[in-house]
mmCIF file of C-alpha atoms in Angstrom:
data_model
loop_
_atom_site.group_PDB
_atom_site.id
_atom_site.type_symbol
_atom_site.label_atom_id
_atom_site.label_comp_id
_atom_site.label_asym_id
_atom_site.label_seq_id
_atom_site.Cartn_x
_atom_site.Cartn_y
_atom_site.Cartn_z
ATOM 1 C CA UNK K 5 -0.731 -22.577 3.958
ATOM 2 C CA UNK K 6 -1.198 -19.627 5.955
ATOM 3 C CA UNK K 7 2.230 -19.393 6.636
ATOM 4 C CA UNK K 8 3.257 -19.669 3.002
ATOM 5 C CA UNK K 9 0.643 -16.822 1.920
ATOM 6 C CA UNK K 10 2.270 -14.496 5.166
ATOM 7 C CA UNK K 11 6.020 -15.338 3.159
ATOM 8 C CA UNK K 12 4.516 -14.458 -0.428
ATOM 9 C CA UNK K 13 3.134 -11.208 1.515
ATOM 10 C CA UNK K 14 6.509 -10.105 2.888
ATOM 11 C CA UNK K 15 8.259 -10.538 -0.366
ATOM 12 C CA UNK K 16 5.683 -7.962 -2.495
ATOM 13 C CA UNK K 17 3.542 -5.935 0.386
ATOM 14 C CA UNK K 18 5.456 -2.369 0.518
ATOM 15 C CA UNK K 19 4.657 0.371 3.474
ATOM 16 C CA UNK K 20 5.314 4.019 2.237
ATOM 17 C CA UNK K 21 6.068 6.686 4.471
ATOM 18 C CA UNK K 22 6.173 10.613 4.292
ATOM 19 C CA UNK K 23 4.051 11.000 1.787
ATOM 20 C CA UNK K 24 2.757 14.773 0.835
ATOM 21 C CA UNK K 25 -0.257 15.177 2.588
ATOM 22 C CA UNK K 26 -2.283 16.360 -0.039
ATOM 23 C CA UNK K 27 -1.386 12.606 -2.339
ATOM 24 C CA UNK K 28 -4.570 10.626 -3.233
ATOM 25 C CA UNK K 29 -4.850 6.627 -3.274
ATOM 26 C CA UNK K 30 -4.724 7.067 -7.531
ATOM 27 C CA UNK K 31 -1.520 8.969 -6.818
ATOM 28 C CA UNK K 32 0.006 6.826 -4.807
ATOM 29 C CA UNK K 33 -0.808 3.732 -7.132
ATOM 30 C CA UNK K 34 -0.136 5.485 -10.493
ATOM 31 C CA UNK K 35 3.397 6.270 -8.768
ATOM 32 C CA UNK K 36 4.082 2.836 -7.975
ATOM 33 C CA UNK K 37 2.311 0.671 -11.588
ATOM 34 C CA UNK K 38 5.292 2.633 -13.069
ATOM 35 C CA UNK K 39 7.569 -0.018 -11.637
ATOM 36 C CA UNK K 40 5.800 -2.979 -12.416
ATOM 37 C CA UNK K 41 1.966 -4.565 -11.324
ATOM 38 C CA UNK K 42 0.300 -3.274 -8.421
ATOM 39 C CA UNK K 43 -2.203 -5.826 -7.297
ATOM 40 C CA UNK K 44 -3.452 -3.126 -4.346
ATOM 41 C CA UNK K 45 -2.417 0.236 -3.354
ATOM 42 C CA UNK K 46 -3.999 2.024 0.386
ATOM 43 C CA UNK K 47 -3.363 5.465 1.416
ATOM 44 C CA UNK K 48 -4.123 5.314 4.917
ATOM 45 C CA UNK K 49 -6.277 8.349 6.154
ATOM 46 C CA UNK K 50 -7.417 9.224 9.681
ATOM 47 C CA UNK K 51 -11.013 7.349 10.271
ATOM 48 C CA UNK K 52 -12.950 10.398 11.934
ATOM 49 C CA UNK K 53 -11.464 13.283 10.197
ATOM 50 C CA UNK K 54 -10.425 11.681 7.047
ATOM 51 C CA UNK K 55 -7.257 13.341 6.104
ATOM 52 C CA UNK K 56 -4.363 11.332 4.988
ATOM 53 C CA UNK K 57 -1.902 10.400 7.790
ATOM 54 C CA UNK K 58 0.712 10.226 5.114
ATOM 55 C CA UNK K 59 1.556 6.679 4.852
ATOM 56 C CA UNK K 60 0.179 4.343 2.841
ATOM 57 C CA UNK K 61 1.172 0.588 1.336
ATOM 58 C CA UNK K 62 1.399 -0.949 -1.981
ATOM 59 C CA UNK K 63 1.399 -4.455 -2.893
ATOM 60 C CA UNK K 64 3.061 -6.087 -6.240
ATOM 61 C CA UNK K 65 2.274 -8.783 -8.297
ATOM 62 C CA UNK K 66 5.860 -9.874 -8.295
ATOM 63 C CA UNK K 67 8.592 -9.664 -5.718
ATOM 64 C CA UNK K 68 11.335 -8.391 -8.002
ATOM 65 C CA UNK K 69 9.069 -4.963 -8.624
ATOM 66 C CA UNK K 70 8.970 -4.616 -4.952
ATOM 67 C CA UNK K 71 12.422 -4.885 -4.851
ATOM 68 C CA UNK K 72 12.502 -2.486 -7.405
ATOM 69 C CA UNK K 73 10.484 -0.010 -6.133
ATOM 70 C CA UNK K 74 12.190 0.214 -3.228
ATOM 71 C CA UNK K 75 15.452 0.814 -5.207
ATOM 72 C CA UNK K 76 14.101 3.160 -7.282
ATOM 73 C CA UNK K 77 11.486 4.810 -5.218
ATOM 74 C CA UNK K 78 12.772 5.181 -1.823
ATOM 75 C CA UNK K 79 14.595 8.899 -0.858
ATOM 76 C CA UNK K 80 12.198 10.137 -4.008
ATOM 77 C CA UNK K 81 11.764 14.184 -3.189
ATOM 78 C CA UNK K 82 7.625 14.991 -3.536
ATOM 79 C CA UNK K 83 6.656 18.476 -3.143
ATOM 80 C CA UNK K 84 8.387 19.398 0.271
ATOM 81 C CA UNK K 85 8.897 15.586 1.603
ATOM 82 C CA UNK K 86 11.588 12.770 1.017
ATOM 83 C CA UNK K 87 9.463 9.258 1.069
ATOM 84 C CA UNK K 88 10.967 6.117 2.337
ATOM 85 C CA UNK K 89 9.925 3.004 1.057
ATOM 86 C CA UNK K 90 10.463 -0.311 3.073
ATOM 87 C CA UNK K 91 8.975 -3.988 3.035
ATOM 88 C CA UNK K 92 6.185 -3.802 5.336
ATOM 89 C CA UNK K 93 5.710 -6.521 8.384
ATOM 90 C CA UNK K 94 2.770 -8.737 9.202
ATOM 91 C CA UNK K 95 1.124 -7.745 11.720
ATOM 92 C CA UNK K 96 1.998 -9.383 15.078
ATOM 93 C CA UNK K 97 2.077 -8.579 18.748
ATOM 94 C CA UNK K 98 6.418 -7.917 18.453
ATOM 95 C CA UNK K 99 5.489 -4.723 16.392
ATOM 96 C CA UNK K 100 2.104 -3.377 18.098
ATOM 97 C CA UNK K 101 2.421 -0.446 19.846
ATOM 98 C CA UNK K 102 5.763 0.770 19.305
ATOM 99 C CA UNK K 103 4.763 4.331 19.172
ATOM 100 C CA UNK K 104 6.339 6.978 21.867
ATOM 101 C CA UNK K 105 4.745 10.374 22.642
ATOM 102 C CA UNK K 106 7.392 12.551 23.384
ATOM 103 C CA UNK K 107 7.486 15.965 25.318
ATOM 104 C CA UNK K 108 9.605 18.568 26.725
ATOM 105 C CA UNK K 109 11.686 18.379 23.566
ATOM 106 C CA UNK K 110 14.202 21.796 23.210
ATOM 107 C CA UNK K 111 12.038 23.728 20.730
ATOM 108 C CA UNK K 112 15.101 24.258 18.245
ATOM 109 C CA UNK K 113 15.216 20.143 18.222
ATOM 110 C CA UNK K 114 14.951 19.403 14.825
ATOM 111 C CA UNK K 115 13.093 16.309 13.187
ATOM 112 C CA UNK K 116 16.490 14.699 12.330
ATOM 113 C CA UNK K 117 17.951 15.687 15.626
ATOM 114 C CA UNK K 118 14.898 14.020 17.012
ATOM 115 C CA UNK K 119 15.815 10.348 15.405
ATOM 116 C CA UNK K 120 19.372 11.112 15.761
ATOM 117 C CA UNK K 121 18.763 10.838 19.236
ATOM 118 C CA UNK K 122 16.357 7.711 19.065
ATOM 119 C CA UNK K 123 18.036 5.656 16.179
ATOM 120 C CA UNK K 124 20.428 4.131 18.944
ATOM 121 C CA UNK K 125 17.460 2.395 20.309
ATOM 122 C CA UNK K 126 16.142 0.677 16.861
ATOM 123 C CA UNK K 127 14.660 1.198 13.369
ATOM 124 C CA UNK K 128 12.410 4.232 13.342
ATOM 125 C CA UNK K 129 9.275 3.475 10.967
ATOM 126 C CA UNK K 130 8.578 7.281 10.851
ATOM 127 C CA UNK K 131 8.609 10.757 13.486
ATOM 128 C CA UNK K 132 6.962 13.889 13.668
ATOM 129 C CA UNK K 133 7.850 17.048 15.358
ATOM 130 C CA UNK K 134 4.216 19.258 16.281
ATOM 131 C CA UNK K 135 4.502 22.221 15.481
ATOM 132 C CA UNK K 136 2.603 25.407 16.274
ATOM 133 C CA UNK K 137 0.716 26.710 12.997
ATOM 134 C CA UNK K 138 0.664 30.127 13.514
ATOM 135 C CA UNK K 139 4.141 30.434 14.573
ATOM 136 C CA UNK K 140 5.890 27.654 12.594
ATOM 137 C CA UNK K 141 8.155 26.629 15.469
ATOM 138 C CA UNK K 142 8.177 23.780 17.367
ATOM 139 C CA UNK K 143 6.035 22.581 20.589
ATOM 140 C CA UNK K 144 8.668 20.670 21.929
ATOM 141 C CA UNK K 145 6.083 17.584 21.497
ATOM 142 C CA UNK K 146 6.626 14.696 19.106
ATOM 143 C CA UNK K 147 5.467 11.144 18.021
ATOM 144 C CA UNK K 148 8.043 8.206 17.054
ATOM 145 C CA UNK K 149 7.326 4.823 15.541
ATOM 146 C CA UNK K 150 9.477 2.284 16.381
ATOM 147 C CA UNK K 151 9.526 -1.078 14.216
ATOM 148 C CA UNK K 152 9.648 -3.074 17.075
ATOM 149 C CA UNK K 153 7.829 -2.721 20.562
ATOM 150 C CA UNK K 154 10.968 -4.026 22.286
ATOM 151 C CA UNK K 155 13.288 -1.340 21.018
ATOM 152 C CA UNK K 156 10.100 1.426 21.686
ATOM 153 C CA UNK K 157 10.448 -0.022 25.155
ATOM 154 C CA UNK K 158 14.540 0.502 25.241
ATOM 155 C CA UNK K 159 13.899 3.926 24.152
ATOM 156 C CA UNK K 160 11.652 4.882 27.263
ATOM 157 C CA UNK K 161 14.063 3.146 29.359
ATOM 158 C CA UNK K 162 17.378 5.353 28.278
ATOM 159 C CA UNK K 163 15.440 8.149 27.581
ATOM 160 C CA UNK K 164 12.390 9.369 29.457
ATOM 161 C CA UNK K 165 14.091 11.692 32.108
ATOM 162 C CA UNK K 166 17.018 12.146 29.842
ATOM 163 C CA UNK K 167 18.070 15.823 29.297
ATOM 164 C CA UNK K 168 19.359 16.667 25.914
ATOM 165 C CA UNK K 169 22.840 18.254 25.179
ATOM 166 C CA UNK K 170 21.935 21.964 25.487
ATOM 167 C CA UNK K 171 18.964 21.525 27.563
ATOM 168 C CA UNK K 172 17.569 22.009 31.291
ATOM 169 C CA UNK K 173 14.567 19.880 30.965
ATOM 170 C CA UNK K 174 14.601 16.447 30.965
ATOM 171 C CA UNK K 175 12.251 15.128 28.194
ATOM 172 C CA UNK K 176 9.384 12.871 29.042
ATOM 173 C CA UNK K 177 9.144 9.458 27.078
ATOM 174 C CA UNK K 178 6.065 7.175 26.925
ATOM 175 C CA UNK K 179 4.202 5.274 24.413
ATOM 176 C CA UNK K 180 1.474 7.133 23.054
ATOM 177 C CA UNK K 181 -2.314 6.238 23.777
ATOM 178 C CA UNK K 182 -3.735 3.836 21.558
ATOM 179 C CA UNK K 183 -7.177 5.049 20.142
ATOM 180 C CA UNK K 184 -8.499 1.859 20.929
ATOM 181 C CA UNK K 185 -7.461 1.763 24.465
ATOM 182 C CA UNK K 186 -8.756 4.938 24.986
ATOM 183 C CA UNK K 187 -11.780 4.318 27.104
ATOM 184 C CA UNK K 188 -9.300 2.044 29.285
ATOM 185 C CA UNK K 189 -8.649 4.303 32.627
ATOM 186 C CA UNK K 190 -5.037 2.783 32.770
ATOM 187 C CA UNK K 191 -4.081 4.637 29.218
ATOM 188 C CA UNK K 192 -5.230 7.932 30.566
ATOM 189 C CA UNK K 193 -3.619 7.766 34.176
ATOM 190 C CA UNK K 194 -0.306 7.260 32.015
ATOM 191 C CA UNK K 195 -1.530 10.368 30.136
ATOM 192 C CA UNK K 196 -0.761 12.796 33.289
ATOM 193 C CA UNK K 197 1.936 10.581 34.390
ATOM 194 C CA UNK K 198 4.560 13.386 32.527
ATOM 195 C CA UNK K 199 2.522 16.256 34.448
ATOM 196 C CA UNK K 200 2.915 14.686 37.404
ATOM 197 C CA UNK K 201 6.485 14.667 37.352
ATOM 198 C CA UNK K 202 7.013 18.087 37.610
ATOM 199 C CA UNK K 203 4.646 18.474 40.842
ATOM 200 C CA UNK K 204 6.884 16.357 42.625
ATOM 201 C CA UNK K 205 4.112 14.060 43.684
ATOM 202 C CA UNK K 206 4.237 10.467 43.691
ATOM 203 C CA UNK K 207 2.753 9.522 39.844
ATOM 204 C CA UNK K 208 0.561 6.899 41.216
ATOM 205 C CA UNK K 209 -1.700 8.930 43.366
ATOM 206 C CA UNK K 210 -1.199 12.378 41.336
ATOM 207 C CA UNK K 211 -2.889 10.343 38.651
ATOM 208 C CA UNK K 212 -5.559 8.827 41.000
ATOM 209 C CA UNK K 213 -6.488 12.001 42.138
ATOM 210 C CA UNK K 214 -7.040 13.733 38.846
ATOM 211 C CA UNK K 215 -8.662 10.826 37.525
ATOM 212 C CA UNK K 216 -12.031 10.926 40.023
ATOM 213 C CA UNK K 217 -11.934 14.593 40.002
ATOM 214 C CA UNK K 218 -15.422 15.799 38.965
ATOM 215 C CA UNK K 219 -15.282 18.211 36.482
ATOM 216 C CA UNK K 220 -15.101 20.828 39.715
ATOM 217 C CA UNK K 221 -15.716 24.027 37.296
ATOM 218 C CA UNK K 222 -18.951 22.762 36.088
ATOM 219 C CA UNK K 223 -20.285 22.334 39.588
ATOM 220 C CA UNK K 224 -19.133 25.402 41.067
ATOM 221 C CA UNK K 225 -20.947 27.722 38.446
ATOM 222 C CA UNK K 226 -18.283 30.277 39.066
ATOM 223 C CA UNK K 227 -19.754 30.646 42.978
ATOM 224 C CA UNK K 228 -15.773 30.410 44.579
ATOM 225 C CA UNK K 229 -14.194 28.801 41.734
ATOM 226 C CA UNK K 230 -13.890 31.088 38.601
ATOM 227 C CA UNK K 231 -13.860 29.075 35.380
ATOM 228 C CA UNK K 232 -9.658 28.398 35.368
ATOM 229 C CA UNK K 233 -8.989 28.355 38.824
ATOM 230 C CA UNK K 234 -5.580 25.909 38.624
ATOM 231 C CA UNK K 235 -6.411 23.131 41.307
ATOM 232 C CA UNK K 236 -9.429 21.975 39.260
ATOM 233 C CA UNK K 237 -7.908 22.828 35.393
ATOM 234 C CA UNK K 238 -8.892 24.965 32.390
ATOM 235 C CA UNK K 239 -12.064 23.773 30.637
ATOM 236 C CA UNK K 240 -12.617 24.439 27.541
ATOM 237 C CA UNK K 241 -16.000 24.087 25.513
ATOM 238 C CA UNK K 242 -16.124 22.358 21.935
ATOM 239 C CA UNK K 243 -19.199 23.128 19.955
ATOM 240 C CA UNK K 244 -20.343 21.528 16.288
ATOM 241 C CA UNK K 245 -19.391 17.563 17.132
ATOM 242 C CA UNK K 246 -20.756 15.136 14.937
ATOM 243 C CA UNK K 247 -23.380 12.598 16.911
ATOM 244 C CA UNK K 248 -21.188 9.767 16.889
ATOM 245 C CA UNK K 249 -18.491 11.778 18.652
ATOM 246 C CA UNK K 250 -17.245 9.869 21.689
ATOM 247 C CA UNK K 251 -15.031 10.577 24.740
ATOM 248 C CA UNK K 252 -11.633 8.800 22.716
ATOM 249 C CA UNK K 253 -11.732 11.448 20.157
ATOM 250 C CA UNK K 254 -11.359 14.404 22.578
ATOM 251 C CA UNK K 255 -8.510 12.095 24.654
ATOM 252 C CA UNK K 256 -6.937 12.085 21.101
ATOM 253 C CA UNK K 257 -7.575 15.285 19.878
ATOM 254 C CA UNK K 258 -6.372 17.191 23.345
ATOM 255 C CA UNK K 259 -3.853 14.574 24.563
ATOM 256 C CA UNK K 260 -1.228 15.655 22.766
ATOM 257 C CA UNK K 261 -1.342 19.411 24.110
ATOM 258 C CA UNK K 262 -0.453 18.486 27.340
ATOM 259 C CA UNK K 263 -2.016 17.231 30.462
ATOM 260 C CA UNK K 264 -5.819 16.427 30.302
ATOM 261 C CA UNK K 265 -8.241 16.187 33.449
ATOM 262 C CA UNK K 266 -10.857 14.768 31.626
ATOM 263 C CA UNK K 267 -13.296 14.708 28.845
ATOM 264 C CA UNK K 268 -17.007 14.979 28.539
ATOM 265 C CA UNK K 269 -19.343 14.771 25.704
ATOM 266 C CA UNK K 270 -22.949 15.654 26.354
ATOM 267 C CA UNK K 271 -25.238 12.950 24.983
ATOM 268 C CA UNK K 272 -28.623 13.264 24.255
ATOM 269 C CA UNK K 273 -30.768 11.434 26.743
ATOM 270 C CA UNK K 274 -32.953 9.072 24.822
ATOM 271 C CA UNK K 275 -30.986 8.628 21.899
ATOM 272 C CA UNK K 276 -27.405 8.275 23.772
ATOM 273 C CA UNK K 277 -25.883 10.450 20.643
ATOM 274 C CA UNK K 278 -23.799 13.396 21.251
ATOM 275 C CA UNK K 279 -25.602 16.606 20.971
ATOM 276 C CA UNK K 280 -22.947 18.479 19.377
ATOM 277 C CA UNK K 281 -20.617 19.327 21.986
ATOM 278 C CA UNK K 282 -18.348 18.707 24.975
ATOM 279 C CA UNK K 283 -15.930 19.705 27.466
ATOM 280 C CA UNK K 284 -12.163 18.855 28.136
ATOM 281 C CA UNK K 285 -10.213 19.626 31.112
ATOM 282 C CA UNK K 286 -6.467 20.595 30.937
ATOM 283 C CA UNK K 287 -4.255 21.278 34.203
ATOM 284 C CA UNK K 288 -1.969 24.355 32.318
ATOM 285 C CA UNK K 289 -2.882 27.376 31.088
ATOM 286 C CA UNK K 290 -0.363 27.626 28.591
ATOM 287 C CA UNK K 291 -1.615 24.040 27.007
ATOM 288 C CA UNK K 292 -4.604 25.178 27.048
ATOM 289 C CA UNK K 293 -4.703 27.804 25.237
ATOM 290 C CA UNK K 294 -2.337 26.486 22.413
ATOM 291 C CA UNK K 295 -5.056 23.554 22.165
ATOM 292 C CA UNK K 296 -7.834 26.666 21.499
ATOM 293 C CA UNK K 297 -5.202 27.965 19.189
ATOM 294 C CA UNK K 298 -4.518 25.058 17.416
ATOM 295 C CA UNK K 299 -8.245 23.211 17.285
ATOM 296 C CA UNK K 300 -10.229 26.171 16.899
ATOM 297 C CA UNK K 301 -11.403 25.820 13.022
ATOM 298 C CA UNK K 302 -10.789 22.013 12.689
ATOM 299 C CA UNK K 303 -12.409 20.338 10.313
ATOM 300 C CA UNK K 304 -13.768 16.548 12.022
ATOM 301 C CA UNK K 305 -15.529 14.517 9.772
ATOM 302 C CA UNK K 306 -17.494 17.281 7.603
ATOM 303 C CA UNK K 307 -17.611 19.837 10.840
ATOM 304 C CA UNK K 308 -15.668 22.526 11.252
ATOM 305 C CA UNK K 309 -15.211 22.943 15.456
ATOM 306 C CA UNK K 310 -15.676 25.914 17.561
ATOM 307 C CA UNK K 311 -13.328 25.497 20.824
ATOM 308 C CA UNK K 312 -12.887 28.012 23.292
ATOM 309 C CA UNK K 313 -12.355 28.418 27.031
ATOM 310 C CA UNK K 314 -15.833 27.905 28.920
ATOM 311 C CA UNK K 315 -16.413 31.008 30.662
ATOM 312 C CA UNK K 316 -18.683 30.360 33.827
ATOM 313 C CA UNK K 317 -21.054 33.007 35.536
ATOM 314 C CA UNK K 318 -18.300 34.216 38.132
ATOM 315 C CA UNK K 319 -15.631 34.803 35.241
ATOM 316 C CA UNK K 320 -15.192 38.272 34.462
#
């Protein structure tokens, strides 16, 4: 029976991606009732902050309106983005985690360069290109979603190491941390494993040793080590977190700047709820200080964050 409900599914259960960010739930179903009956529309938004991550999926009645919709619907221009509207998959274990982070990217790559480049290794679900706000160019950092996990896989393979056409660097590939994993030590080795790299060192113990590393700058109170001295990393102090902040968010949050030491969120100690802020370690200046850029004025959850370098006693 199960089965035969999972078929019925795949025949009327639409994902739709690119949507505008500002497009509400009502939007999105309104859109799609004008093809036929929606039994359920969901705009998918992000669970601590709460903005849209600009998919969502729609569900018909019937199968021939899905068909329809995607006929009629998919490639339609909304405010600055082109949607793309596709049967969506059951869930199973071939399509989990088939998401790449992606760095080291020439910054004149374009979005459609970007899947140019990756479309030989499968069907890209969607791909996005970070780019600094103030500047509008890119930060040579993206995301991909593969359909499958085995072509995500083939991508890393061919890719990670790969220099582009044009380019010195060679890119790094990897699949991006899972929110859920987060707290899992593995994950976050594999988040310096691209830093690593470039010291020459073997990953494996580069990894190790930044993983263990107290959070030196704390401890030194600026005595010999002034708050940004590079063998212990840049920390940087993030004031106004809700109480149920937790460790993952700042791994998410930071992660994608570049290479992160390690996060801290000071709890309160009879309660165990975050008192409103924490500190995150990053190895490079540069990342650093585009994170500040970029986080500074963030709204999470109904806070707007203050982030800044922590300046310690011996830091003029």
């Amino acid at each position: 029976i199960e089965q035969m409900m999972e078929d019925e599914d795949a025949r009327t259960n639409l994902i739709v991606n690119y949507l505008p960010q500002s497009m509400s739930q009502d939007e999105l179903r309104s859109l799609f009732s004008s093809v036929g009956d929606v039994e359920s529309a969901k705009l998918i938004r992000d669970k601590v902050a709460g903005h849209s991550l600009g998919y969502g999926f729609v569900n018909f009645v019937n199968p021939s309106d899905a068909e329809r919709a995607i006929s009629t619907l998919n490639g339609l221009r909304l405010q600055s983005k082109t949607i793309k509207v596709s049967f969506a998959r059951p869930s199973s274990d071939t399509i989990k985690d088939a998401n790449l982070y992606i760095s080291g990217l020439p910054r004149t790559l374009s979005q459609q360069d970007l899947e140019d480049m990756f479309s030989h290794y499968g069907h890209i679900i969607n791909s996005r290109v970070l780019v600094d706000q103030a500047s509008g160019l890119s930060r040579g950092v993206a995301f991909i979603r593969f359909d499958k996990r085995a072509e995500a896989e083939d991508a890393v393979k061919h890719l990670n190491g790969h220099t582009p056409p044009g380019s010195s660097e060679p890119i790094t590939v990897k699949f991006a941390a899972n929110p859920n994993q987060a707290r899992n030590s593995q994950m976050m080795s594999q988040m310096y494993h691209g830093q690593s790299r470039r010291f020459g060192g073997p990953v494996h113990h580069q990894a190790q040793r930044f993983r263990f590393s107290p959070m030196s700058v704390d401890h030194m109170g600026g005595g010999g080590g002034v708050s940004g001295n590079s063998s212990s990393g840049w920390c940087i102090f993030i004031y106004n977190l809700g109480q149920d902040a937790d460790e993952a968010i700042l791994w998410q949050m930071f992660g994608p700047f570049g290479a992160v030491v390690n996060v801290k969120v000071i709890r309160d100690f009879n309660t165990n709820k975050c008192k409103g802020f924490g500190f995150v370690t990053m190895t490079n200046y540069e990342e650093a200080a585009m994170a500040i850029h970029s986080l500074n004025g963030y709204r999470l959850g109904d806070k707007v964050l203050q982030v800044s370098f922590k300046t310690s006693k011996g830091h003029k």
